[in-house]
Amino acid sequence: MKQISRPTTAAEIIEIVGPLDDAVLMRILETQAARAEVLEAFTWASADDQIGTELEHGLRGVVARVYDILKRGTGAGRTQIGVARSTRLTATHRAFA
């Protein structure tokens, strides 16, 4: 039996990706991506190498749309992933300072 997944919430997206620009968060919510799809898109977007060979498939469907949203970013020369990573690193650094 196939499990029906519900669209992820804003809180769940932030839990997976980290802090996001409100417009980016809204675009992800509009895709109605499930939690697993957001996680997969974030994994693709934040990977330092090509994970497609390990997963034996490429980006498609909702995962591809969320990936594009994350990579497109804020338009200020930084991807949204870069913003999220930078924010997480700063918070981690403050916690250990």
PDB file of N, CA and C in Angstrom:
ATOM      1  N   MET A   1       0.837  -1.172   0.000  1.00  0.00           N
ATOM      2  CA  MET A   1       0.000   0.000   0.000  1.00  0.00           C
ATOM      3  C   MET A   1       0.889   1.245   0.000  1.00  0.00           C
ATOM      4  N   LYS A   2       0.587   2.191  -0.855  1.00  0.00           N
ATOM      5  CA  LYS A   2       1.364   3.412  -0.962  1.00  0.00           C
ATOM      6  C   LYS A   2       0.957   4.402   0.124  1.00  0.00           C
ATOM      7  N   GLN A   3       1.976   4.945   0.794  1.00  0.00           N
ATOM      8  CA  GLN A   3       1.712   5.919   1.844  1.00  0.00           C
ATOM      9  C   GLN A   3       1.495   7.295   1.208  1.00  0.00           C
ATOM     10  N   ILE A   4       0.457   7.990   1.640  1.00  0.00           N
ATOM     11  CA  ILE A   4       0.172   9.331   1.141  1.00  0.00           C
ATOM     12  C   ILE A   4       0.917  10.317   2.023  1.00  0.00           C
ATOM     13  N   SER A   5       1.708  11.172   1.378  1.00  0.00           N
ATOM     14  CA  SER A   5       2.457  12.153   2.161  1.00  0.00           C
ATOM     15  C   SER A   5       1.778  13.506   2.068  1.00  0.00           C
ATOM     16  N   ARG A   6       1.848  14.232   3.143  1.00  0.00           N
ATOM     17  CA  ARG A   6       1.243  15.559   3.202  1.00  0.00           C
ATOM     18  C   ARG A   6       2.307  16.598   2.883  1.00  0.00           C
ATOM     19  N   PRO A   7       1.882  17.763   2.423  1.00  0.00           N
ATOM     20  CA  PRO A   7       2.849  18.841   2.178  1.00  0.00           C
ATOM     21  C   PRO A   7       3.541  19.235   3.483  1.00  0.00           C
ATOM     22  N   THR A   8       4.805  19.574   3.384  1.00  0.00           N
ATOM     23  CA  THR A   8       5.564  19.987   4.562  1.00  0.00           C
ATOM     24  C   THR A   8       5.137  21.380   5.016  1.00  0.00           C
ATOM     25  N   THR A   9       5.339  21.654   6.266  1.00  0.00           N
ATOM     26  CA  THR A   9       4.977  22.961   6.831  1.00  0.00           C
ATOM     27  C   THR A   9       6.184  23.894   6.769  1.00  0.00           C
ATOM     28  N   ALA A  10       5.944  25.177   7.000  1.00  0.00           N
ATOM     29  CA  ALA A  10       7.030  26.158   7.029  1.00  0.00           C
ATOM     30  C   ALA A  10       8.035  25.799   8.121  1.00  0.00           C
ATOM     31  N   ALA A  11       7.558  25.395   9.278  1.00  0.00           N
ATOM     32  CA  ALA A  11       8.448  25.030  10.384  1.00  0.00           C
ATOM     33  C   ALA A  11       9.322  23.833  10.009  1.00  0.00           C
ATOM     34  N   GLU A  12       8.748  22.853   9.314  1.00  0.00           N
ATOM     35  CA  GLU A  12       9.520  21.680   8.909  1.00  0.00           C
ATOM     36  C   GLU A  12      10.581  22.053   7.867  1.00  0.00           C
ATOM     37  N   ILE A  13      10.228  22.938   6.953  1.00  0.00           N
ATOM     38  CA  ILE A  13      11.195  23.382   5.937  1.00  0.00           C
ATOM     39  C   ILE A  13      12.370  24.072   6.614  1.00  0.00           C
ATOM     40  N   ILE A  14      12.092  24.958   7.558  1.00  0.00           N
ATOM     41  CA  ILE A  14      13.156  25.666   8.275  1.00  0.00           C
ATOM     42  C   ILE A  14      13.987  24.687   9.095  1.00  0.00           C
ATOM     43  N   GLU A  15      13.358  23.677   9.653  1.00  0.00           N
ATOM     44  CA  GLU A  15      14.076  22.653  10.411  1.00  0.00           C
ATOM     45  C   GLU A  15      15.065  21.915   9.515  1.00  0.00           C
ATOM     46  N   ILE A  16      14.682  21.651   8.281  1.00  0.00           N
ATOM     47  CA  ILE A  16      15.535  20.931   7.342  1.00  0.00           C
ATOM     48  C   ILE A  16      16.621  21.835   6.763  1.00  0.00           C
ATOM     49  N   VAL A  17      16.229  23.001   6.279  1.00  0.00           N
ATOM     50  CA  VAL A  17      17.115  23.862   5.493  1.00  0.00           C
ATOM     51  C   VAL A  17      17.830  24.903   6.348  1.00  0.00           C
ATOM     52  N   GLY A  18      17.183  25.367   7.393  1.00  0.00           N
ATOM     53  CA  GLY A  18      17.723  26.473   8.171  1.00  0.00           C
ATOM     54  C   GLY A  18      16.971  27.743   7.819  1.00  0.00           C
ATOM     55  N   PRO A  19      17.410  28.871   8.347  1.00  0.00           N
ATOM     56  CA  PRO A  19      16.719  30.139   8.090  1.00  0.00           C
ATOM     57  C   PRO A  19      16.640  30.445   6.596  1.00  0.00           C
ATOM     58  N   LEU A  20      15.481  30.909   6.162  1.00  0.00           N
ATOM     59  CA  LEU A  20      15.253  31.229   4.755  1.00  0.00           C
ATOM     60  C   LEU A  20      14.610  32.591   4.620  1.00  0.00           C
ATOM     61  N   ASP A  21      14.841  33.213   3.506  1.00  0.00           N
ATOM     62  CA  ASP A  21      14.139  34.426   3.134  1.00  0.00           C
ATOM     63  C   ASP A  21      12.650  34.072   3.020  1.00  0.00           C
ATOM     64  N   ASP A  22      11.762  34.948   3.464  1.00  0.00           N
ATOM     65  CA  ASP A  22      10.318  34.664   3.441  1.00  0.00           C
ATOM     66  C   ASP A  22       9.817  34.316   2.042  1.00  0.00           C
ATOM     67  N   ALA A  23      10.311  35.018   1.031  1.00  0.00           N
ATOM     68  CA  ALA A  23       9.863  34.757  -0.344  1.00  0.00           C
ATOM     69  C   ALA A  23      10.273  33.359  -0.799  1.00  0.00           C
ATOM     70  N   VAL A  24      11.471  32.937  -0.427  1.00  0.00           N
ATOM     71  CA  VAL A  24      11.943  31.598  -0.778  1.00  0.00           C
ATOM     72  C   VAL A  24      11.104  30.552  -0.064  1.00  0.00           C
ATOM     73  N   LEU A  25      10.840  30.772   1.203  1.00  0.00           N
ATOM     74  CA  LEU A  25      10.011  29.851   1.976  1.00  0.00           C
ATOM     75  C   LEU A  25       8.625  29.714   1.346  1.00  0.00           C
ATOM     76  N   MET A  26       8.034  30.825   0.950  1.00  0.00           N
ATOM     77  CA  MET A  26       6.703  30.785   0.324  1.00  0.00           C
ATOM     78  C   MET A  26       6.734  30.012  -0.998  1.00  0.00           C
ATOM     79  N   ARG A  27       7.777  30.202  -1.799  1.00  0.00           N
ATOM     80  CA  ARG A  27       7.876  29.471  -3.073  1.00  0.00           C
ATOM     81  C   ARG A  27       7.987  27.967  -2.837  1.00  0.00           C
ATOM     82  N   ILE A  28       8.730  27.580  -1.801  1.00  0.00           N
ATOM     83  CA  ILE A  28       8.832  26.149  -1.482  1.00  0.00           C
ATOM     84  C   ILE A  28       7.483  25.620  -1.024  1.00  0.00           C
ATOM     85  N   LEU A  29       6.794  26.361  -0.164  1.00  0.00           N
ATOM     86  CA  LEU A  29       5.468  25.935   0.299  1.00  0.00           C
ATOM     87  C   LEU A  29       4.496  25.754  -0.867  1.00  0.00           C
ATOM     88  N   GLU A  30       4.592  26.631  -1.861  1.00  0.00           N
ATOM     89  CA  GLU A  30       3.697  26.559  -3.022  1.00  0.00           C
ATOM     90  C   GLU A  30       3.883  25.279  -3.835  1.00  0.00           C
ATOM     91  N   THR A  31       5.042  24.644  -3.729  1.00  0.00           N
ATOM     92  CA  THR A  31       5.273  23.386  -4.453  1.00  0.00           C
ATOM     93  C   THR A  31       4.516  22.228  -3.822  1.00  0.00           C
ATOM     94  N   GLN A  32       4.088  22.399  -2.585  1.00  0.00           N
ATOM     95  CA  GLN A  32       3.429  21.355  -1.792  1.00  0.00           C
ATOM     96  C   GLN A  32       4.311  20.114  -1.650  1.00  0.00           C
ATOM     97  N   ALA A  33       5.616  20.346  -1.571  1.00  0.00           N
ATOM     98  CA  ALA A  33       6.572  19.260  -1.414  1.00  0.00           C
ATOM     99  C   ALA A  33       6.396  18.570  -0.070  1.00  0.00           C
ATOM    100  N   ALA A  34       6.557  17.279  -0.061  1.00  0.00           N
ATOM    101  CA  ALA A  34       6.558  16.506   1.187  1.00  0.00           C
ATOM    102  C   ALA A  34       7.902  16.701   1.875  1.00  0.00           C
ATOM    103  N   ARG A  35       7.945  16.383   3.139  1.00  0.00           N
ATOM    104  CA  ARG A  35       9.176  16.530   3.925  1.00  0.00           C
ATOM    105  C   ARG A  35      10.361  15.813   3.257  1.00  0.00           C
ATOM    106  N   ALA A  36      10.145  14.605   2.804  1.00  0.00           N
ATOM    107  CA  ALA A  36      11.223  13.837   2.167  1.00  0.00           C
ATOM    108  C   ALA A  36      11.715  14.521   0.894  1.00  0.00           C
ATOM    109  N   GLU A  37      10.817  15.171   0.165  1.00  0.00           N
ATOM    110  CA  GLU A  37      11.203  15.868  -1.062  1.00  0.00           C
ATOM    111  C   GLU A  37      12.037  17.110  -0.755  1.00  0.00           C
ATOM    112  N   VAL A  38      11.668  17.846   0.295  1.00  0.00           N
ATOM    113  CA  VAL A  38      12.457  19.010   0.701  1.00  0.00           C
ATOM    114  C   VAL A  38      13.841  18.553   1.152  1.00  0.00           C
ATOM    115  N   LEU A  39      13.892  17.489   1.934  1.00  0.00           N
ATOM    116  CA  LEU A  39      15.171  16.965   2.407  1.00  0.00           C
ATOM    117  C   LEU A  39      16.053  16.536   1.240  1.00  0.00           C
ATOM    118  N   GLU A  40      15.485  15.845   0.271  1.00  0.00           N
ATOM    119  CA  GLU A  40      16.272  15.409  -0.886  1.00  0.00           C
ATOM    120  C   GLU A  40      16.778  16.607  -1.685  1.00  0.00           C
ATOM    121  N   ALA A  41      15.921  17.604  -1.899  1.00  0.00           N
ATOM    122  CA  ALA A  41      16.334  18.804  -2.638  1.00  0.00           C
ATOM    123  C   ALA A  41      17.446  19.534  -1.898  1.00  0.00           C
ATOM    124  N   PHE A  42      17.328  19.651  -0.592  1.00  0.00           N
ATOM    125  CA  PHE A  42      18.358  20.310   0.205  1.00  0.00           C
ATOM    126  C   PHE A  42      19.669  19.526   0.150  1.00  0.00           C
ATOM    127  N   THR A  43      19.575  18.209   0.194  1.00  0.00           N
ATOM    128  CA  THR A  43      20.769  17.369   0.102  1.00  0.00           C
ATOM    129  C   THR A  43      21.479  17.599  -1.224  1.00  0.00           C
ATOM    130  N   TRP A  44      20.720  17.621  -2.310  1.00  0.00           N
ATOM    131  CA  TRP A  44      21.289  17.906  -3.629  1.00  0.00           C
ATOM    132  C   TRP A  44      21.926  19.291  -3.653  1.00  0.00           C
ATOM    133  N   ALA A  45      21.216  20.274  -3.145  1.00  0.00           N
ATOM    134  CA  ALA A  45      21.678  21.663  -3.229  1.00  0.00           C
ATOM    135  C   ALA A  45      22.911  21.922  -2.368  1.00  0.00           C
ATOM    136  N   SER A  46      23.044  21.216  -1.270  1.00  0.00           N
ATOM    137  CA  SER A  46      24.162  21.476  -0.364  1.00  0.00           C
ATOM    138  C   SER A  46      25.327  20.506  -0.554  1.00  0.00           C
ATOM    139  N   ALA A  47      25.195  19.542  -1.457  1.00  0.00           N
ATOM    140  CA  ALA A  47      26.260  18.560  -1.685  1.00  0.00           C
ATOM    141  C   ALA A  47      27.460  19.210  -2.360  1.00  0.00           C
ATOM    142  N   ASP A  48      28.630  18.794  -1.953  1.00  0.00           N
ATOM    143  CA  ASP A  48      29.865  19.285  -2.553  1.00  0.00           C
ATOM    144  C   ASP A  48      30.239  18.500  -3.806  1.00  0.00           C
ATOM    145  N   ASP A  49      29.556  17.405  -4.058  1.00  0.00           N
ATOM    146  CA  ASP A  49      29.839  16.590  -5.234  1.00  0.00           C
ATOM    147  C   ASP A  49      28.527  16.201  -5.904  1.00  0.00           C
ATOM    148  N   GLN A  50      28.612  15.436  -6.942  1.00  0.00           N
ATOM    149  CA  GLN A  50      27.417  15.004  -7.676  1.00  0.00           C
ATOM    150  C   GLN A  50      26.861  13.748  -7.016  1.00  0.00           C
ATOM    151  N   ILE A  51      25.774  13.880  -6.275  1.00  0.00           N
ATOM    152  CA  ILE A  51      25.229  12.728  -5.556  1.00  0.00           C
ATOM    153  C   ILE A  51      24.365  11.845  -6.440  1.00  0.00           C
ATOM    154  N   GLY A  52      24.063  12.289  -7.640  1.00  0.00           N
ATOM    155  CA  GLY A  52      23.221  11.507  -8.538  1.00  0.00           C
ATOM    156  C   GLY A  52      23.770  10.132  -8.829  1.00  0.00           C
ATOM    157  N   THR A  53      25.083  10.013  -8.896  1.00  0.00           N
ATOM    158  CA  THR A  53      25.669   8.698  -9.158  1.00  0.00           C
ATOM    159  C   THR A  53      25.449   7.756  -7.987  1.00  0.00           C
ATOM    160  N   GLU A  54      25.440   8.293  -6.759  1.00  0.00           N
ATOM    161  CA  GLU A  54      25.187   7.462  -5.588  1.00  0.00           C
ATOM    162  C   GLU A  54      23.715   7.079  -5.484  1.00  0.00           C
ATOM    163  N   LEU A  55      22.833   8.022  -5.808  1.00  0.00           N
ATOM    164  CA  LEU A  55      21.394   7.755  -5.726  1.00  0.00           C
ATOM    165  C   LEU A  55      20.877   7.008  -6.945  1.00  0.00           C
ATOM    166  N   GLU A  56      21.671   6.986  -7.994  1.00  0.00           N
ATOM    167  CA  GLU A  56      21.323   6.342  -9.264  1.00  0.00           C
ATOM    168  C   GLU A  56      20.105   6.964  -9.925  1.00  0.00           C
ATOM    169  N   HIS A  57      19.892   8.249  -9.705  1.00  0.00           N
ATOM    170  CA  HIS A  57      18.865   8.996 -10.429  1.00  0.00           C
ATOM    171  C   HIS A  57      19.166  10.481 -10.318  1.00  0.00           C
ATOM    172  N   GLY A  58      18.559  11.248 -11.189  1.00  0.00           N
ATOM    173  CA  GLY A  58      18.751  12.687 -11.178  1.00  0.00           C
ATOM    174  C   GLY A  58      17.566  13.388 -10.532  1.00  0.00           C
ATOM    175  N   LEU A  59      17.620  14.696 -10.592  1.00  0.00           N
ATOM    176  CA  LEU A  59      16.524  15.499 -10.044  1.00  0.00           C
ATOM    177  C   LEU A  59      15.308  15.418 -10.959  1.00  0.00           C
ATOM    178  N   ARG A  60      14.128  15.325 -10.346  1.00  0.00           N
ATOM    179  CA  ARG A  60      12.898  15.334 -11.136  1.00  0.00           C
ATOM    180  C   ARG A  60      11.724  15.729 -10.244  1.00  0.00           C
ATOM    181  N   GLY A  61      10.666  16.182 -10.890  1.00  0.00           N
ATOM    182  CA  GLY A  61       9.434  16.511 -10.191  1.00  0.00           C
ATOM    183  C   GLY A  61       9.578  17.629  -9.173  1.00  0.00           C
ATOM    184  N   VAL A  62       8.894  17.452  -8.058  1.00  0.00           N
ATOM    185  CA  VAL A  62       8.871  18.461  -6.996  1.00  0.00           C
ATOM    186  C   VAL A  62      10.269  18.672  -6.422  1.00  0.00           C
ATOM    187  N   VAL A  63      11.054  17.611  -6.320  1.00  0.00           N
ATOM    188  CA  VAL A  63      12.415  17.737  -5.789  1.00  0.00           C
ATOM    189  C   VAL A  63      13.212  18.706  -6.662  1.00  0.00           C
ATOM    190  N   ALA A  64      13.088  18.590  -7.968  1.00  0.00           N
ATOM    191  CA  ALA A  64      13.793  19.488  -8.886  1.00  0.00           C
ATOM    192  C   ALA A  64      13.323  20.927  -8.720  1.00  0.00           C
ATOM    193  N   ARG A  65      12.019  21.124  -8.507  1.00  0.00           N
ATOM    194  CA  ARG A  65      11.502  22.490  -8.324  1.00  0.00           C
ATOM    195  C   ARG A  65      12.025  23.115  -7.026  1.00  0.00           C
ATOM    196  N   VAL A  66      12.015  22.354  -5.936  1.00  0.00           N
ATOM    197  CA  VAL A  66      12.524  22.868  -4.668  1.00  0.00           C
ATOM    198  C   VAL A  66      14.029  23.141  -4.785  1.00  0.00           C
ATOM    199  N   TYR A  67      14.755  22.248  -5.421  1.00  0.00           N
ATOM    200  CA  TYR A  67      16.193  22.444  -5.646  1.00  0.00           C
ATOM    201  C   TYR A  67      16.438  23.759  -6.387  1.00  0.00           C
ATOM    202  N   ASP A  68      15.689  23.992  -7.459  1.00  0.00           N
ATOM    203  CA  ASP A  68      15.843  25.236  -8.223  1.00  0.00           C
ATOM    204  C   ASP A  68      15.572  26.467  -7.361  1.00  0.00           C
ATOM    205  N   ILE A  69      14.551  26.397  -6.524  1.00  0.00           N
ATOM    206  CA  ILE A  69      14.225  27.518  -5.633  1.00  0.00           C
ATOM    207  C   ILE A  69      15.378  27.775  -4.670  1.00  0.00           C
ATOM    208  N   LEU A  70      15.918  26.712  -4.089  1.00  0.00           N
ATOM    209  CA  LEU A  70      17.025  26.868  -3.150  1.00  0.00           C
ATOM    210  C   LEU A  70      18.277  27.407  -3.828  1.00  0.00           C
ATOM    211  N   LYS A  71      18.561  26.924  -5.020  1.00  0.00           N
ATOM    212  CA  LYS A  71      19.769  27.361  -5.727  1.00  0.00           C
ATOM    213  C   LYS A  71      19.625  28.764  -6.307  1.00  0.00           C
ATOM    214  N   ARG A  72      18.411  29.131  -6.675  1.00  0.00           N
ATOM    215  CA  ARG A  72      18.173  30.456  -7.250  1.00  0.00           C
ATOM    216  C   ARG A  72      18.464  31.539  -6.218  1.00  0.00           C
ATOM    217  N   GLY A  73      18.102  31.288  -4.966  1.00  0.00           N
ATOM    218  CA  GLY A  73      18.454  32.164  -3.863  1.00  0.00           C
ATOM    219  C   GLY A  73      17.795  33.520  -3.878  1.00  0.00           C
ATOM    220  N   THR A  74      18.511  34.459  -3.325  1.00  0.00           N
ATOM    221  CA  THR A  74      17.966  35.781  -3.097  1.00  0.00           C
ATOM    222  C   THR A  74      18.241  36.752  -4.224  1.00  0.00           C
ATOM    223  N   GLY A  75      19.020  36.355  -5.235  1.00  0.00           N
ATOM    224  CA  GLY A  75      19.309  37.234  -6.357  1.00  0.00           C
ATOM    225  C   GLY A  75      20.403  38.245  -6.075  1.00  0.00           C
ATOM    226  N   ALA A  76      21.012  38.172  -4.923  1.00  0.00           N
ATOM    227  CA  ALA A  76      22.072  39.118  -4.568  1.00  0.00           C
ATOM    228  C   ALA A  76      23.445  38.476  -4.726  1.00  0.00           C
ATOM    229  N   GLY A  77      23.546  37.508  -5.613  1.00  0.00           N
ATOM    230  CA  GLY A  77      24.819  36.855  -5.832  1.00  0.00           C
ATOM    231  C   GLY A  77      25.094  35.700  -4.884  1.00  0.00           C
ATOM    232  N   ARG A  78      24.172  35.430  -3.979  1.00  0.00           N
ATOM    233  CA  ARG A  78      24.316  34.319  -3.043  1.00  0.00           C
ATOM    234  C   ARG A  78      23.113  33.415  -3.180  1.00  0.00           C
ATOM    235  N   THR A  79      23.344  32.131  -3.211  1.00  0.00           N
ATOM    236  CA  THR A  79      22.215  31.221  -3.244  1.00  0.00           C
ATOM    237  C   THR A  79      21.581  31.183  -1.865  1.00  0.00           C
ATOM    238  N   GLN A  80      20.347  30.737  -1.802  1.00  0.00           N
ATOM    239  CA  GLN A  80      19.680  30.618  -0.509  1.00  0.00           C
ATOM    240  C   GLN A  80      20.412  29.599   0.355  1.00  0.00           C
ATOM    241  N   ILE A  81      21.000  28.582  -0.258  1.00  0.00           N
ATOM    242  CA  ILE A  81      21.780  27.603   0.497  1.00  0.00           C
ATOM    243  C   ILE A  81      22.973  28.287   1.140  1.00  0.00           C
ATOM    244  N   GLY A  82      23.618  29.181   0.416  1.00  0.00           N
ATOM    245  CA  GLY A  82      24.745  29.924   0.978  1.00  0.00           C
ATOM    246  C   GLY A  82      24.322  30.748   2.173  1.00  0.00           C
ATOM    247  N   VAL A  83      23.165  31.358   2.089  1.00  0.00           N
ATOM    248  CA  VAL A  83      22.643  32.153   3.203  1.00  0.00           C
ATOM    249  C   VAL A  83      22.372  31.241   4.396  1.00  0.00           C
ATOM    250  N   ALA A  84      21.725  30.102   4.168  1.00  0.00           N
ATOM    251  CA  ALA A  84      21.412  29.177   5.259  1.00  0.00           C
ATOM    252  C   ALA A  84      22.683  28.631   5.894  1.00  0.00           C
ATOM    253  N   ARG A  85      23.666  28.243   5.079  1.00  0.00           N
ATOM    254  CA  ARG A  85      24.927  27.732   5.612  1.00  0.00           C
ATOM    255  C   ARG A  85      25.630  28.791   6.441  1.00  0.00           C
ATOM    256  N   SER A  86      25.692  30.003   5.907  1.00  0.00           N
ATOM    257  CA  SER A  86      26.366  31.104   6.601  1.00  0.00           C
ATOM    258  C   SER A  86      25.707  31.370   7.947  1.00  0.00           C
ATOM    259  N   THR A  87      24.388  31.371   7.974  1.00  0.00           N
ATOM    260  CA  THR A  87      23.652  31.607   9.218  1.00  0.00           C
ATOM    261  C   THR A  87      23.915  30.495  10.216  1.00  0.00           C
ATOM    262  N   ARG A  88      23.907  29.242   9.746  1.00  0.00           N
ATOM    263  CA  ARG A  88      24.166  28.120  10.648  1.00  0.00           C
ATOM    264  C   ARG A  88      25.583  28.169  11.193  1.00  0.00           C
ATOM    265  N   LEU A  89      26.557  28.467  10.337  1.00  0.00           N
ATOM    266  CA  LEU A  89      27.944  28.533  10.786  1.00  0.00           C
ATOM    267  C   LEU A  89      28.130  29.646  11.815  1.00  0.00           C
ATOM    268  N   THR A  90      27.504  30.783  11.583  1.00  0.00           N
ATOM    269  CA  THR A  90      27.596  31.904  12.528  1.00  0.00           C
ATOM    270  C   THR A  90      26.977  31.510  13.867  1.00  0.00           C
ATOM    271  N   ALA A  91      25.811  30.872  13.831  1.00  0.00           N
ATOM    272  CA  ALA A  91      25.153  30.445  15.071  1.00  0.00           C
ATOM    273  C   ALA A  91      25.983  29.410  15.804  1.00  0.00           C
ATOM    274  N   THR A  92      26.588  28.478  15.066  1.00  0.00           N
ATOM    275  CA  THR A  92      27.429  27.454  15.684  1.00  0.00           C
ATOM    276  C   THR A  92      28.658  28.090  16.306  1.00  0.00           C
ATOM    277  N   HIS A  93      29.258  29.029  15.586  1.00  0.00           N
ATOM    278  CA  HIS A  93      30.443  29.708  16.090  1.00  0.00           C
ATOM    279  C   HIS A  93      30.124  30.471  17.379  1.00  0.00           C
ATOM    280  N   ARG A  94      28.984  31.155  17.402  1.00  0.00           N
ATOM    281  CA  ARG A  94      28.592  31.889  18.606  1.00  0.00           C
ATOM    282  C   ARG A  94      28.366  30.958  19.789  1.00  0.00           C
ATOM    283  N   ALA A  95      27.806  29.778  19.513  1.00  0.00           N
ATOM    284  CA  ALA A  95      27.516  28.821  20.584  1.00  0.00           C
ATOM    285  C   ALA A  95      28.790  28.309  21.250  1.00  0.00           C
ATOM    286  N   PHE A  96      29.871  28.236  20.471  1.00  0.00           N
ATOM    287  CA  PHE A  96      31.115  27.699  21.015  1.00  0.00           C
ATOM    288  C   PHE A  96      32.121  28.777  21.388  1.00  0.00           C
ATOM    289  N   ALA A  97      31.761  30.041  21.171  1.00  0.00           N
ATOM    290  CA  ALA A  97      32.700  31.136  21.482  1.00  0.00           C
ATOM    291  C   ALA A  97      32.705  31.471  22.955  1.00  0.00           C
TER     292      ALA A  97
END
